[in-house]
mmCIF file of C-alpha atoms and ligand atoms in Angstrom:
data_model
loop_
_atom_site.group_PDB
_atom_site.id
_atom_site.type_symbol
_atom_site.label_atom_id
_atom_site.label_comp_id
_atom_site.label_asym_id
_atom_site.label_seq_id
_atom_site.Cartn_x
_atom_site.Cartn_y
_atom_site.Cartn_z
ATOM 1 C CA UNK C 1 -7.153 -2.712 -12.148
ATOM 2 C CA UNK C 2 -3.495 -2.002 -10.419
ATOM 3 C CA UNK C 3 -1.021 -4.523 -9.262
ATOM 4 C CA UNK C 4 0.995 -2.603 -6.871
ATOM 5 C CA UNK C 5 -1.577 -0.331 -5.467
ATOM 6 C CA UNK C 6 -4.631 -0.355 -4.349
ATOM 7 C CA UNK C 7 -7.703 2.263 -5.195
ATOM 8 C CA UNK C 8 -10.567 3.109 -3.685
ATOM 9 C CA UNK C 9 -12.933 6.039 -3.837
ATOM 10 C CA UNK C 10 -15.974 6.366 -0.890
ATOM 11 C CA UNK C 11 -17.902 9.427 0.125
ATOM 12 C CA UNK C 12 -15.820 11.556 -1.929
ATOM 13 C CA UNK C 13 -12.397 10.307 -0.743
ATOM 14 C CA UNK C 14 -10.209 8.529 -2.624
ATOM 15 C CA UNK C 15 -7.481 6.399 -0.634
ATOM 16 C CA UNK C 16 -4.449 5.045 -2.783
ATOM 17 C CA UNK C 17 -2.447 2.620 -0.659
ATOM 18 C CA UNK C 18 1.087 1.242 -1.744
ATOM 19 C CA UNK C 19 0.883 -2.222 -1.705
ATOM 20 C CA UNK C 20 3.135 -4.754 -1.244
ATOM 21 C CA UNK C 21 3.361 -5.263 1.767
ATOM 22 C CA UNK C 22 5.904 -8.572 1.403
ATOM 23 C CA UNK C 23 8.792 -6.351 0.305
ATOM 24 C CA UNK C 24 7.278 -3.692 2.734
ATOM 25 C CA UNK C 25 5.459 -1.600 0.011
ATOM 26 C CA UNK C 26 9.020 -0.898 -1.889
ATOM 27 C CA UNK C 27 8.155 1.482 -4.928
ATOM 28 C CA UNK C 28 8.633 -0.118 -8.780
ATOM 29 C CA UNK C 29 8.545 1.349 -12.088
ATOM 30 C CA UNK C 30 4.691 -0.200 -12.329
ATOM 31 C CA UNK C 31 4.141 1.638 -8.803
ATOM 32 C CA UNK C 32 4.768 5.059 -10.729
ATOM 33 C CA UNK C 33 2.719 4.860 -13.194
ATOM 34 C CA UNK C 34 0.181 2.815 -11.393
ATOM 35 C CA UNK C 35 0.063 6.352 -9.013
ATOM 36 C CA UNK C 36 0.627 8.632 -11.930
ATOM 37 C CA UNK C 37 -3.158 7.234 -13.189
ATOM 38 C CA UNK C 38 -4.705 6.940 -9.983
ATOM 39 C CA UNK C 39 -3.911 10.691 -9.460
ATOM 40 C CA UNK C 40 -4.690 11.895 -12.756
ATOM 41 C CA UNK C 41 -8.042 9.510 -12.244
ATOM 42 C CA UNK C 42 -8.303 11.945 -8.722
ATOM 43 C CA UNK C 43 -7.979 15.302 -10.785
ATOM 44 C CA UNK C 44 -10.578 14.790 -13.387
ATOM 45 C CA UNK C 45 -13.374 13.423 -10.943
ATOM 46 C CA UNK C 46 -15.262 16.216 -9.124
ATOM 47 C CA UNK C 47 -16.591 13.388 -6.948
ATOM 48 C CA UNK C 48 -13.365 13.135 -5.965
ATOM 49 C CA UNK C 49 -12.571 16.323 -2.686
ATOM 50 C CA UNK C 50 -10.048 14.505 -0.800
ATOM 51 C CA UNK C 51 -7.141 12.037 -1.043
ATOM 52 C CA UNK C 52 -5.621 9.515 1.424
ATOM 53 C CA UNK C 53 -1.708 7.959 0.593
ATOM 54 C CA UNK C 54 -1.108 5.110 2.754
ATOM 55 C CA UNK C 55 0.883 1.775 3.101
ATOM 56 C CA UNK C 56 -0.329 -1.807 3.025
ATOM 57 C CA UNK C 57 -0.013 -3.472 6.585
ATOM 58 C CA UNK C 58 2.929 -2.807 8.449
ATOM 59 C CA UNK C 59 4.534 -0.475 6.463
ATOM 60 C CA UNK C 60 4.062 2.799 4.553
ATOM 61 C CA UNK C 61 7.052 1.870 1.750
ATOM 62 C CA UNK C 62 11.288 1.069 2.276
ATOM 63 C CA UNK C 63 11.251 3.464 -0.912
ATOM 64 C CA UNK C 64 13.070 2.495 -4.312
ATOM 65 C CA UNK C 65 13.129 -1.699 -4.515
ATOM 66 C CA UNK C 66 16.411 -2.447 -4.035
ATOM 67 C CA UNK C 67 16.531 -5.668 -6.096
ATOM 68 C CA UNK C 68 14.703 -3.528 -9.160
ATOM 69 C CA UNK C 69 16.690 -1.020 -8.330
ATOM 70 C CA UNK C 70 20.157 -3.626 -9.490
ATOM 71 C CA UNK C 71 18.005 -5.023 -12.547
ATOM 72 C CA UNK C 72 18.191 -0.943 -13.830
ATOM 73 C CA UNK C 73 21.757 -0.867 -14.377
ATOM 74 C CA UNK C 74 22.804 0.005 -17.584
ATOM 75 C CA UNK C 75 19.150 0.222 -19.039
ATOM 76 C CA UNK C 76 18.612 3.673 -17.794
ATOM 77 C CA UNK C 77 20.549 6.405 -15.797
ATOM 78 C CA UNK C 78 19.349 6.613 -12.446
ATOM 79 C CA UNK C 79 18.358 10.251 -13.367
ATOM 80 C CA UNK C 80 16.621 9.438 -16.211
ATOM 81 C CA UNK C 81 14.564 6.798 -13.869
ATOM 82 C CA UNK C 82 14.182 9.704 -11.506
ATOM 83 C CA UNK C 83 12.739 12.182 -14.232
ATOM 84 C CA UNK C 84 10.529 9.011 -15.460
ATOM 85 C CA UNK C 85 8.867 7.737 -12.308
ATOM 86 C CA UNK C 86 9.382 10.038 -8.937
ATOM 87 C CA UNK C 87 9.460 13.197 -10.518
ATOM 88 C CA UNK C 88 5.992 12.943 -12.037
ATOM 89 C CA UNK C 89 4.496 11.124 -8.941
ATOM 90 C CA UNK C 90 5.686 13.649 -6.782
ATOM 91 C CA UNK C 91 5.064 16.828 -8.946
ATOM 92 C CA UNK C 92 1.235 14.670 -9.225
ATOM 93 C CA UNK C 93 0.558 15.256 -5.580
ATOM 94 C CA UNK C 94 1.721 18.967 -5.505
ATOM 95 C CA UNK C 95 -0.113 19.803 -8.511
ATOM 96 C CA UNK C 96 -3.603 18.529 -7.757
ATOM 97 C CA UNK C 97 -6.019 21.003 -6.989
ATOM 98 C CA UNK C 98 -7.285 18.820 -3.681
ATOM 99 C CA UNK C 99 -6.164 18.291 -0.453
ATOM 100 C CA UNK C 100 -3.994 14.936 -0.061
ATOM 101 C CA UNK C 101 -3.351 13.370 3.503
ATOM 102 C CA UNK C 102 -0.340 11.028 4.114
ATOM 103 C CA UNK C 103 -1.455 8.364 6.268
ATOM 104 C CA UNK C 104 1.717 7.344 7.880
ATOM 105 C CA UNK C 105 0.941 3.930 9.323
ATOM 106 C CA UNK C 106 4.586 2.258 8.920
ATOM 107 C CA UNK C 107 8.434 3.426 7.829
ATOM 108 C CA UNK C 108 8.405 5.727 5.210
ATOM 109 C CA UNK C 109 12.304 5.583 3.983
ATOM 110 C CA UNK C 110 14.100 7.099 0.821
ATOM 111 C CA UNK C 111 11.802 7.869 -2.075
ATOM 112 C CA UNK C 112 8.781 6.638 0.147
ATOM 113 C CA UNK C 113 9.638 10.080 2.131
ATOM 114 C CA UNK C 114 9.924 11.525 -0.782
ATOM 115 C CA UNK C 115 6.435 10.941 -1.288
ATOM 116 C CA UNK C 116 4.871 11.232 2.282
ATOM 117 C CA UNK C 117 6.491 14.813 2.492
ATOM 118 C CA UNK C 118 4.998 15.526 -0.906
ATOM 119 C CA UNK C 119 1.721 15.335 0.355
ATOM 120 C CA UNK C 120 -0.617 18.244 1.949
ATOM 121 C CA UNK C 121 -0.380 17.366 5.631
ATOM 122 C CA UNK C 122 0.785 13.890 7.932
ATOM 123 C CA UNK C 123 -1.073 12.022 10.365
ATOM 124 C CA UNK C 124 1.288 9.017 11.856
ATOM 125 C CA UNK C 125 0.595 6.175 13.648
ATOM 126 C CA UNK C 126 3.373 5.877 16.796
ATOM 127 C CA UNK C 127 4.409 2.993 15.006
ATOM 128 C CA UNK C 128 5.465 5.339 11.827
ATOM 129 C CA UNK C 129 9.409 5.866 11.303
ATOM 130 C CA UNK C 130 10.803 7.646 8.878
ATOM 131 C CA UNK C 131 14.444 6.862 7.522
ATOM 132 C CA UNK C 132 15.893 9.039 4.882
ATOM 133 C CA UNK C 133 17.998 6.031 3.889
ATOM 134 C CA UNK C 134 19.500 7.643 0.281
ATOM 135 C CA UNK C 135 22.758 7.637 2.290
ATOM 136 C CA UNK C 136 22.799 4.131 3.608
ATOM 137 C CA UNK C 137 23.243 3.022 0.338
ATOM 138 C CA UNK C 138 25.851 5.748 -0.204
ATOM 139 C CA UNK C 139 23.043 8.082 -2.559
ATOM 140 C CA UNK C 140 22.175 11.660 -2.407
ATOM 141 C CA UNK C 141 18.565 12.610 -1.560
ATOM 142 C CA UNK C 142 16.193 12.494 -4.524
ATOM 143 C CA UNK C 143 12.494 12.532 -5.150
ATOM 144 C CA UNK C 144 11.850 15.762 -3.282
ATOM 145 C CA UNK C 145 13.828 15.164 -0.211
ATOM 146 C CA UNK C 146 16.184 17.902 0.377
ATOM 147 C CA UNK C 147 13.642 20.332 -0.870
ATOM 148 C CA UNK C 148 10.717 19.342 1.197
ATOM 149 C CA UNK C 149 12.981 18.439 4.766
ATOM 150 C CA UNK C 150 14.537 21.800 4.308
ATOM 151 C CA UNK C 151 11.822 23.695 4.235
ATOM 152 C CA UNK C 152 10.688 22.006 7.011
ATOM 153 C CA UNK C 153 13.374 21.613 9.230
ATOM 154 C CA UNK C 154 15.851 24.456 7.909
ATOM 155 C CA UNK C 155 18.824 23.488 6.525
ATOM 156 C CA UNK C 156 21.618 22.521 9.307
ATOM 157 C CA UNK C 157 19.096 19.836 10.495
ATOM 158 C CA UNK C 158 17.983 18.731 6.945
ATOM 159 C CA UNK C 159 21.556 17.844 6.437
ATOM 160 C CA UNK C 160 22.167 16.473 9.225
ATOM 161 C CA UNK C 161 18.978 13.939 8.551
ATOM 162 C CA UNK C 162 20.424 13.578 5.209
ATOM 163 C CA UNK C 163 23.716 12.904 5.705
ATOM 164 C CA UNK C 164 23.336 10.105 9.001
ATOM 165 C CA UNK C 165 20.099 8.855 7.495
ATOM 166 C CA UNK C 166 19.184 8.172 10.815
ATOM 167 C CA UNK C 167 15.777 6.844 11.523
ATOM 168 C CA UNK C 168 13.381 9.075 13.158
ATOM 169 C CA UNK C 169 10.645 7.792 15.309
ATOM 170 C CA UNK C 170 7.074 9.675 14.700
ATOM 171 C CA UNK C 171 7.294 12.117 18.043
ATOM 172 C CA UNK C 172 10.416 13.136 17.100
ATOM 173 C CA UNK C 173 9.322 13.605 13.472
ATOM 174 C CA UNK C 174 6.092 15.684 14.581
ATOM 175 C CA UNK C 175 8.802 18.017 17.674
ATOM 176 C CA UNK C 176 10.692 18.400 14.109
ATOM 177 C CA UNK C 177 7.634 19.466 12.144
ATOM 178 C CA UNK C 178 8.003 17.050 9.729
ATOM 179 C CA UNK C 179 4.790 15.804 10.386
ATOM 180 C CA UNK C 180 1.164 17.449 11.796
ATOM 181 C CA UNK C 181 0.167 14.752 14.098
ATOM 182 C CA UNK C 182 0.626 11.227 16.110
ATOM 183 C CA UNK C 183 -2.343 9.488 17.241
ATOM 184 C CA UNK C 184 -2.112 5.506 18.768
ATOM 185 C CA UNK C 185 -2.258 2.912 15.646
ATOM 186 C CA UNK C 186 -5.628 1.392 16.763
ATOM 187 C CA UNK C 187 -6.945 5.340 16.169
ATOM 188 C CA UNK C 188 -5.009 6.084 13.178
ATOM 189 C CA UNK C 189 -8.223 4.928 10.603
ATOM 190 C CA UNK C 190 -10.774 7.132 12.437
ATOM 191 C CA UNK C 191 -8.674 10.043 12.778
ATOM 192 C CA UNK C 192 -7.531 10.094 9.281
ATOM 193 C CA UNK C 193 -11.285 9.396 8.037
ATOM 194 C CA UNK C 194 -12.644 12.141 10.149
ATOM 195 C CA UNK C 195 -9.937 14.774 8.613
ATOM 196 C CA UNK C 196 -10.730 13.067 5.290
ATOM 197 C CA UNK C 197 -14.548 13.496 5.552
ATOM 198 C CA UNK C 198 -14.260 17.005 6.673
ATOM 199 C CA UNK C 199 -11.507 18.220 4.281
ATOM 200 C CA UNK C 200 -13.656 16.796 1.650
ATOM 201 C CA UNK C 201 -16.943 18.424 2.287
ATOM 202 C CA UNK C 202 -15.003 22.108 2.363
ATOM 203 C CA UNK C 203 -14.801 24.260 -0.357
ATOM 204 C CA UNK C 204 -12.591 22.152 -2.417
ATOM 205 C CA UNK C 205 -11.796 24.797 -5.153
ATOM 206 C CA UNK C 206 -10.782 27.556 -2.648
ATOM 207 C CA UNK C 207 -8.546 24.649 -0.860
ATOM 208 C CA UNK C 208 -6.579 23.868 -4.706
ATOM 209 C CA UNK C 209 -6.137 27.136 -4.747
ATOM 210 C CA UNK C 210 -4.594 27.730 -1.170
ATOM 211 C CA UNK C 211 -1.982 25.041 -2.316
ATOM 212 C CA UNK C 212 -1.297 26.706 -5.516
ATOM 213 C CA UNK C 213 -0.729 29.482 -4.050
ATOM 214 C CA UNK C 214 1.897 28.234 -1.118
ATOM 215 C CA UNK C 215 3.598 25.674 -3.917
ATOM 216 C CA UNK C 216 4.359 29.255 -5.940
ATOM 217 C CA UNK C 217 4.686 31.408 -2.447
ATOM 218 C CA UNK C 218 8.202 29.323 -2.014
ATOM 219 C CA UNK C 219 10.787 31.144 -3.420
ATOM 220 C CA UNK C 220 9.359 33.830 -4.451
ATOM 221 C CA UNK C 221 9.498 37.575 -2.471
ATOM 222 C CA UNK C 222 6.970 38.865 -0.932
ATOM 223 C CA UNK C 223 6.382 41.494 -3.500
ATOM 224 C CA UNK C 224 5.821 38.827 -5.788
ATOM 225 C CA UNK C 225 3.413 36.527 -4.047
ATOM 226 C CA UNK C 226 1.415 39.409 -2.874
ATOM 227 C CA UNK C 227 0.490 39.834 -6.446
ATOM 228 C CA UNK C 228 0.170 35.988 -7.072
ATOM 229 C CA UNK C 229 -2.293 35.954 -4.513
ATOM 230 C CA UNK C 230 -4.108 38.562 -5.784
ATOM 231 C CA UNK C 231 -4.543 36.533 -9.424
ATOM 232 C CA UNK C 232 -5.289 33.769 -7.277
ATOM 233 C CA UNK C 233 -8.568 35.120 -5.327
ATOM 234 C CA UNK C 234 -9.884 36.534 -8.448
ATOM 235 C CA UNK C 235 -10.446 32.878 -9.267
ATOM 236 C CA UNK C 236 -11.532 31.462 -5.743
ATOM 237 C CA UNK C 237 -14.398 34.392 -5.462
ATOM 238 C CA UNK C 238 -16.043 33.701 -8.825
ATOM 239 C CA UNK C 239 -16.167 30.237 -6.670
ATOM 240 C CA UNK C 240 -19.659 28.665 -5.999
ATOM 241 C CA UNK C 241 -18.396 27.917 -2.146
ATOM 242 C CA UNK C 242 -17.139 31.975 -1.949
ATOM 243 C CA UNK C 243 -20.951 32.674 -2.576
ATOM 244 C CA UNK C 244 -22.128 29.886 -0.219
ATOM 245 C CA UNK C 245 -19.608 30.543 2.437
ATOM 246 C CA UNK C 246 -20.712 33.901 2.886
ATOM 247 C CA UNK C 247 -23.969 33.373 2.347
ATOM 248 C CA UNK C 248 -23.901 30.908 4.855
ATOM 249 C CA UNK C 249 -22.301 33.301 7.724
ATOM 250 C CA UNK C 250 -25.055 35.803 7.292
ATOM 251 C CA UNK C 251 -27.849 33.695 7.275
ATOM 252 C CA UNK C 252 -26.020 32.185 10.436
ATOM 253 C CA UNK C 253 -26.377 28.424 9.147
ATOM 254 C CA UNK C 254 -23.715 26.329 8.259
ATOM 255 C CA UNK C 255 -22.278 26.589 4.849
ATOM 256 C CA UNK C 256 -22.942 23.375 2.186
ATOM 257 C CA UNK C 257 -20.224 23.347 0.045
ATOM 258 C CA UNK C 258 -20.146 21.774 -3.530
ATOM 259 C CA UNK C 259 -16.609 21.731 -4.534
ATOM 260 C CA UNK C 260 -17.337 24.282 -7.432
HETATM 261 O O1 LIG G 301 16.676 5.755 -9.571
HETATM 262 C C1 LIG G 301 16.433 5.372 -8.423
HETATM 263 O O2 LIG G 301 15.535 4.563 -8.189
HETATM 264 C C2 LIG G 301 17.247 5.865 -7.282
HETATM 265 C C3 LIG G 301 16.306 6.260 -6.259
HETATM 266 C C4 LIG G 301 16.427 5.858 -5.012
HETATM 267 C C5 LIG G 301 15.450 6.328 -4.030
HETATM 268 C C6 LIG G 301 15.456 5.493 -2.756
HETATM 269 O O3 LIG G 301 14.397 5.187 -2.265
HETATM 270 S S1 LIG G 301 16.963 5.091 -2.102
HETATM 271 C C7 LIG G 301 16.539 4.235 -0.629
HETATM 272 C C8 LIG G 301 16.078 2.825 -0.862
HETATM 273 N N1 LIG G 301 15.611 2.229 0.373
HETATM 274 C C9 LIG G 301 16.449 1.792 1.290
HETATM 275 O O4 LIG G 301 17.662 1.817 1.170
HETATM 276 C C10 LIG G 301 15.798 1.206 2.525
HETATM 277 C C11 LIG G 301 16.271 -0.211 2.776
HETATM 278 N N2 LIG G 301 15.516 -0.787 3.873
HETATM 279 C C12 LIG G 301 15.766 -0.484 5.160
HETATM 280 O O5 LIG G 301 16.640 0.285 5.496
HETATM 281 C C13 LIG G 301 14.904 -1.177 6.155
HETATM 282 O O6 LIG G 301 14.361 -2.316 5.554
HETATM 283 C C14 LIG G 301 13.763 -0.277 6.690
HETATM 284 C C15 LIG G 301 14.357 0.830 7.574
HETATM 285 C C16 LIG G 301 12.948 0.361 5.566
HETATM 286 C C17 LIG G 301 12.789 -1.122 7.537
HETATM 287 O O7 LIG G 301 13.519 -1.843 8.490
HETATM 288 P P1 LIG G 301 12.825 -3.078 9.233
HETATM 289 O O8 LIG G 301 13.806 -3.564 10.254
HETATM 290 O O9 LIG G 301 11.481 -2.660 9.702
HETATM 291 O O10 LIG G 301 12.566 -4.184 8.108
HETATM 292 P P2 LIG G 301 13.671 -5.145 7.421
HETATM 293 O O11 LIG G 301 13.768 -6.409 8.215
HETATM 294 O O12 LIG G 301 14.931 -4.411 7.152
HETATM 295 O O13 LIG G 301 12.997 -5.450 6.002
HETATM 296 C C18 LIG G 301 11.926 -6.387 5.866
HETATM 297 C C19 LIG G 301 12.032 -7.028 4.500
HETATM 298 O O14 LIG G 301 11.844 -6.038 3.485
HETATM 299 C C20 LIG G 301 13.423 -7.622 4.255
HETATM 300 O O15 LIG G 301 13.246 -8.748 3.427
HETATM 301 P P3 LIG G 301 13.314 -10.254 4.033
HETATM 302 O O16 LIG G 301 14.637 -10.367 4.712
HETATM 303 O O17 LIG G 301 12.158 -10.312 4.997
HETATM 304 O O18 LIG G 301 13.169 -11.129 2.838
HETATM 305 C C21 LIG G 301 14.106 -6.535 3.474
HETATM 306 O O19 LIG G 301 15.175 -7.006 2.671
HETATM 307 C C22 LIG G 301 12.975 -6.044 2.593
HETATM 308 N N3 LIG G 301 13.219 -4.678 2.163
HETATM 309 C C23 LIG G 301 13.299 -3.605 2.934
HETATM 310 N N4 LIG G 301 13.542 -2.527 2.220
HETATM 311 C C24 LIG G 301 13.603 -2.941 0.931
HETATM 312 C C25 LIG G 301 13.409 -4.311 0.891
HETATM 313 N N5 LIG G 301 13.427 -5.005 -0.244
HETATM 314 C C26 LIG G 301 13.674 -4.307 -1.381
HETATM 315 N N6 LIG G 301 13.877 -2.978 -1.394
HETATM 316 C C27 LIG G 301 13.842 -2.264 -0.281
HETATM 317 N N7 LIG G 301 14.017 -0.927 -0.325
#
């Protein structure tokens, strides 16, 4: 069904892996819109409570194809390729309603961080790098970049990241925060299933909402998102899960959530 990804949903987790791994997983024009489907595909199927972003073999994706990248000029701006491709990808992840793990099994460099930090939360293998290479080839961060590292890393160290592009390995990356946790490649499937499985079989609605609510808690005051969050658990408990959760702690059993 794709060409440069591949997608796969089991047991209510969908995995989208880049995937070309001779050009280490470099994105393409087809690569965006290949994920721009694959996550709308992940938004409209209630079967679908978790998502998984990975690489193909040994890398998670050397960002924007360089040789595409030369084949662009003078068909389209670079912005307008921006708006057209990265923008929507990476606006995709933030926007949908269901918790999305970056697998980081490889180097994740320029747009490809773009897109690792736009997920929900990062497990790395100690293999993982991640280079934000925009100013090796003498570019400015795009696809999320500067947002995203700054908010993670405040923004003395995001420039400095920025501005050397130097490559950081993943235990430096997670002392940074810029990622949640490093586990040993040979455990990097089982730990990121595990997560998977049990993010999935939460309440999936209440966890859509929690991002909605951080993505519009960021710039905002605190005035402000007090009240946001106040629209927003209007919505979670008329929830099926609200009723099961606390059903569920005063019966003193488990809870089963649905997703609904
Ligand atoms: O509008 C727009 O699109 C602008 C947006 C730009 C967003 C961006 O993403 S800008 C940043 C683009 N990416 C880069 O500049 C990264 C370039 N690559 C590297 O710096 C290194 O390859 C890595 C740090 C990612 C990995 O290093 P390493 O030593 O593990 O691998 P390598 O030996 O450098 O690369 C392996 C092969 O992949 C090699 O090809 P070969 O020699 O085996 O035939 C290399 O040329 C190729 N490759 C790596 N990155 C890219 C690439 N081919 C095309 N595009 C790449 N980005």
């Amino acid at each position: 069904m794709y060409d440069h990804i591949l997608f796969d949903i089991a047991d209510s987790v969908a995995t989208i892996t880049l995937n070309r791994p001779d050009k280490l997983n470099a994105l393409t024009i087809e690569m965006s819109q290949e994920l721009v489907h694959a996550q709308k595909q992940c938004a409209r199927e209630s079967g679908v409570r978790c998502i998984v972003l990975t690489g193909a073999e040994r890398a998670f994706s050397a960002g924007q194809d360089l040789q595409e990248f030369q084949m662009l000029e003078g068909r389209a701006t670079v912005g307008d390729h921006l708006r057209r491709g990265y923008h929507r990808v990476v606006m995709g992840f933030r926007q949908l309603e269901k918790p999305v793990i970056g697998k980081i099994n490889g180097v994740a460099a320029g747009a490809a961080l773009g897109y690792a930090l736009a997920t929900d939360l990062r497990i790395a293998s100690d293999k993982a790098s991640f280079v934000p290479a925009f100013i090796g080839i003498g570019l400015a961060p795009d696809s999320g970049a500067s947002w995203f590292l700054q908010q993670l890393v405040g923004p003395a160290k995001a420039f400095e990241l920025l501005a050397t592009g130097v490559r950081l390995d993943a235990q430096e990356a997670l002392r940074l925060g810029i990622i949640n946790q490093v586990v040993a490649p040979k455990d990097l499937d089982s730990t990121v299933s595990e997560l998977a499985q049990r993010l999935a079989m939460g309440p999936t609605r209440g966890i859509g909402l929690t991002k909605r609510v951080l993505n519009k808690a960021v710039g905002h005051n605190l005035a402000d998102t007090l009240e946001y969050e106040a629209q927003i658990q209007d919505i979670a408990f008329n929830t099926g899960d609200h009723k099961e959760g606390v059903a569920a702690f005063l019966e003193k059993r488990p809870p089963q959530f649905s997703g609904r």
